[in-house]
Amino acid sequence: MSERQPVDVAVGVLIDADDRFLLTSRPEGKVYAGHWEFPGGKLEAGESVEQALRRELHEELGITIGPAVPWKVEIVDYPHARVRLHFCKVLHWQGAFEMRERQQMAWQTLPVQVGPVLPGTVPVLGWLAAERGFTGATH
């Protein structure tokens, strides 16, 4: 069996002025519905990571983001898809949050208070913990 080609996904790690990060729940009807993740979505043909993230966050959350700072890339092999997650930190945005896919949102600190967390989100919590010198459980 040949290795599946990964699908490129832009992911926003939105961090507010209080150093909290935004997690959203996966909407009903999607794989892993109800699991919490960092928002984002697949790159369309010809899109850069930042262009895709800008489009996805406007479509899903109704916000317009400022600069998306590339942070880390992680490949996750889910049963339904192999994804290459391009994580970008986003510190500035405009607009009021609208949950356009009837998902939920929660501003979080470590350890997170929502669950279950999507497997691809777990490494990010570890990276945030390492940056912040946090030694406790991350999820």
CSV table of C-alpha atoms in Angstrom, one decimal:
chain,number,residue,atom,x,y,z
A,1,MET,CA,0.0,0.0,0.0
A,2,SER,CA,1.5,3.3,-1.0
A,3,GLU,CA,1.7,6.1,1.5
A,4,ARG,CA,-1.2,8.5,1.3
A,5,GLN,CA,-0.4,12.0,0.1
A,6,PRO,CA,-1.1,14.6,2.8
A,7,VAL,CA,-3.8,17.2,2.4
A,8,ASP,CA,-2.5,20.7,3.3
A,9,VAL,CA,-4.4,22.5,6.0
A,10,ALA,CA,-3.9,26.0,7.3
A,11,VAL,CA,-4.5,26.2,11.1
A,12,GLY,CA,-4.8,29.4,13.1
A,13,VAL,CA,-3.6,29.6,16.7
A,14,LEU,CA,-5.3,32.8,17.7
A,15,ILE,CA,-3.8,34.3,20.9
A,16,ASP,CA,-5.6,37.2,22.7
A,17,ALA,CA,-4.2,40.0,24.8
A,18,ASP,CA,-4.7,37.8,28.0
A,19,ASP,CA,-2.5,35.0,26.4
A,20,ARG,CA,-5.5,32.8,25.9
A,21,PHE,CA,-5.9,30.7,22.8
A,22,LEU,CA,-9.0,30.0,20.8
A,23,LEU,CA,-10.4,26.4,20.3
A,24,THR,CA,-13.5,25.6,18.3
A,25,SER,CA,-15.6,22.5,18.2
A,26,ARG,CA,-16.0,20.5,15.0
A,27,PRO,CA,-19.6,20.9,13.7
A,28,GLU,CA,-22.1,18.2,13.4
A,29,GLY,CA,-21.8,16.2,10.2
A,30,LYS,CA,-18.0,16.4,10.1
A,31,VAL,CA,-15.5,13.7,11.0
A,32,TYR,CA,-14.7,14.0,14.7
A,33,ALA,CA,-17.8,16.2,15.3
A,34,GLY,CA,-17.7,17.7,18.8
A,35,HIS,CA,-14.0,17.4,19.2
A,36,TRP,CA,-12.1,20.6,19.9
A,37,GLU,CA,-9.4,22.0,17.6
A,38,PHE,CA,-7.7,25.1,16.4
A,39,PRO,CA,-9.7,26.7,13.6
A,40,GLY,CA,-8.7,26.5,9.9
A,41,GLY,CA,-9.2,24.4,6.8
A,42,LYS,CA,-7.8,23.0,3.6
A,43,LEU,CA,-5.8,25.0,1.1
A,44,GLU,CA,-7.5,25.4,-2.2
A,45,ALA,CA,-5.6,25.2,-5.5
A,46,GLY,CA,-3.1,28.1,-5.8
A,47,GLU,CA,-3.6,29.4,-2.3
A,48,SER,CA,-0.8,30.1,0.2
A,49,VAL,CA,-1.2,29.0,3.8
A,50,GLU,CA,-1.9,32.6,4.9
A,51,GLN,CA,-4.5,33.1,2.1
A,52,ALA,CA,-6.3,29.9,3.0
A,53,LEU,CA,-6.2,30.7,6.7
A,54,ARG,CA,-7.6,34.2,6.0
A,55,ARG,CA,-10.4,32.7,3.9
A,56,GLU,CA,-11.3,29.9,6.3
A,57,LEU,CA,-11.4,32.1,9.5
A,58,HIS,CA,-13.6,34.5,7.7
A,59,GLU,CA,-15.9,31.7,6.4
A,60,GLU,CA,-16.0,29.9,9.8
A,61,LEU,CA,-15.7,32.7,12.4
A,62,GLY,CA,-16.6,35.9,10.6
A,63,ILE,CA,-13.3,37.6,11.4
A,64,THR,CA,-10.6,39.3,9.3
A,65,ILE,CA,-7.2,38.3,10.5
A,66,GLY,CA,-4.0,40.4,10.6
A,67,PRO,CA,-0.7,38.7,9.8
A,68,ALA,CA,-0.5,34.9,10.1
A,69,VAL,CA,2.9,34.1,11.4
A,70,PRO,CA,4.1,30.6,10.3
A,71,TRP,CA,4.9,28.6,13.4
A,72,LYS,CA,5.1,24.8,13.0
A,73,VAL,CA,4.2,22.1,10.5
A,74,GLU,CA,2.9,18.6,11.6
A,75,ILE,CA,1.7,15.6,9.6
A,76,VAL,CA,-1.1,13.7,11.3
A,77,ASP,CA,-2.4,10.4,9.9
A,78,TYR,CA,-6.1,10.1,10.7
A,79,PRO,CA,-8.1,7.0,9.5
A,80,HIS,CA,-10.0,9.2,7.1
A,81,ALA,CA,-7.2,11.4,5.9
A,82,ARG,CA,-3.5,12.2,6.1
A,83,VAL,CA,-3.1,15.9,6.8
A,84,ARG,CA,-0.1,18.3,6.8
A,85,LEU,CA,-1.1,21.0,9.4
A,86,HIS,CA,0.5,24.4,8.9
A,87,PHE,CA,0.1,26.1,12.2
A,88,CYS,CA,0.2,29.9,12.2
A,89,LYS,CA,0.0,32.2,15.2
A,90,VAL,CA,-2.5,35.0,14.8
A,91,LEU,CA,-2.3,37.8,17.3
A,92,HIS,CA,-4.5,40.4,15.6
A,93,TRP,CA,-8.0,40.3,14.0
A,94,GLN,CA,-11.0,42.4,13.4
A,95,GLY,CA,-14.7,41.7,13.6
A,96,ALA,CA,-17.1,40.0,16.0
A,97,PHE,CA,-16.9,36.2,16.2
A,98,GLU,CA,-19.8,34.5,14.5
A,99,MET,CA,-20.0,30.7,14.7
A,100,ARG,CA,-21.1,30.3,11.0
A,101,GLU,CA,-21.0,26.4,11.2
A,102,ARG,CA,-22.9,26.2,14.4
A,103,GLN,CA,-19.7,25.2,16.2
A,104,GLN,CA,-18.8,26.3,19.7
A,105,MET,CA,-15.8,28.4,20.7
A,106,ALA,CA,-13.8,28.7,23.9
A,107,TRP,CA,-10.9,30.8,24.9
A,108,GLN,CA,-8.5,28.5,26.8
A,109,THR,CA,-5.4,28.5,28.9
A,110,LEU,CA,-3.4,25.4,30.0
A,111,PRO,CA,-4.6,22.9,30.9
A,112,VAL,CA,-7.5,23.1,28.6
A,113,GLN,CA,-11.0,22.9,30.1
A,114,VAL,CA,-12.8,21.5,27.0
A,115,GLY,CA,-12.8,18.1,25.5
A,116,PRO,CA,-12.4,15.8,23.8
A,117,VAL,CA,-9.5,17.4,21.9
A,118,LEU,CA,-8.7,16.4,18.3
A,119,PRO,CA,-5.5,14.3,18.1
A,120,GLY,CA,-3.9,16.9,15.8
A,121,THR,CA,-4.4,19.6,18.4
A,122,VAL,CA,-2.5,17.7,21.2
A,123,PRO,CA,1.0,18.5,20.0
A,124,VAL,CA,0.1,22.2,19.8
A,125,LEU,CA,-0.9,22.2,23.4
A,126,GLY,CA,2.6,20.8,24.2
A,127,TRP,CA,4.3,23.5,22.1
A,128,LEU,CA,2.4,26.2,23.9
A,129,ALA,CA,3.2,24.7,27.3
A,130,ALA,CA,6.9,24.5,26.4
A,131,GLU,CA,6.9,28.2,25.3
A,132,ARG,CA,5.2,29.2,28.5
A,133,GLY,CA,7.4,27.1,30.8
A,134,PHE,CA,4.3,25.2,31.8
A,135,THR,CA,5.1,21.8,33.4
A,136,GLY,CA,1.6,20.4,34.2
A,137,ALA,CA,-0.7,18.4,32.0
A,138,THR,CA,-1.8,20.1,28.8
A,139,HIS,CA,-5.1,18.4,28.2
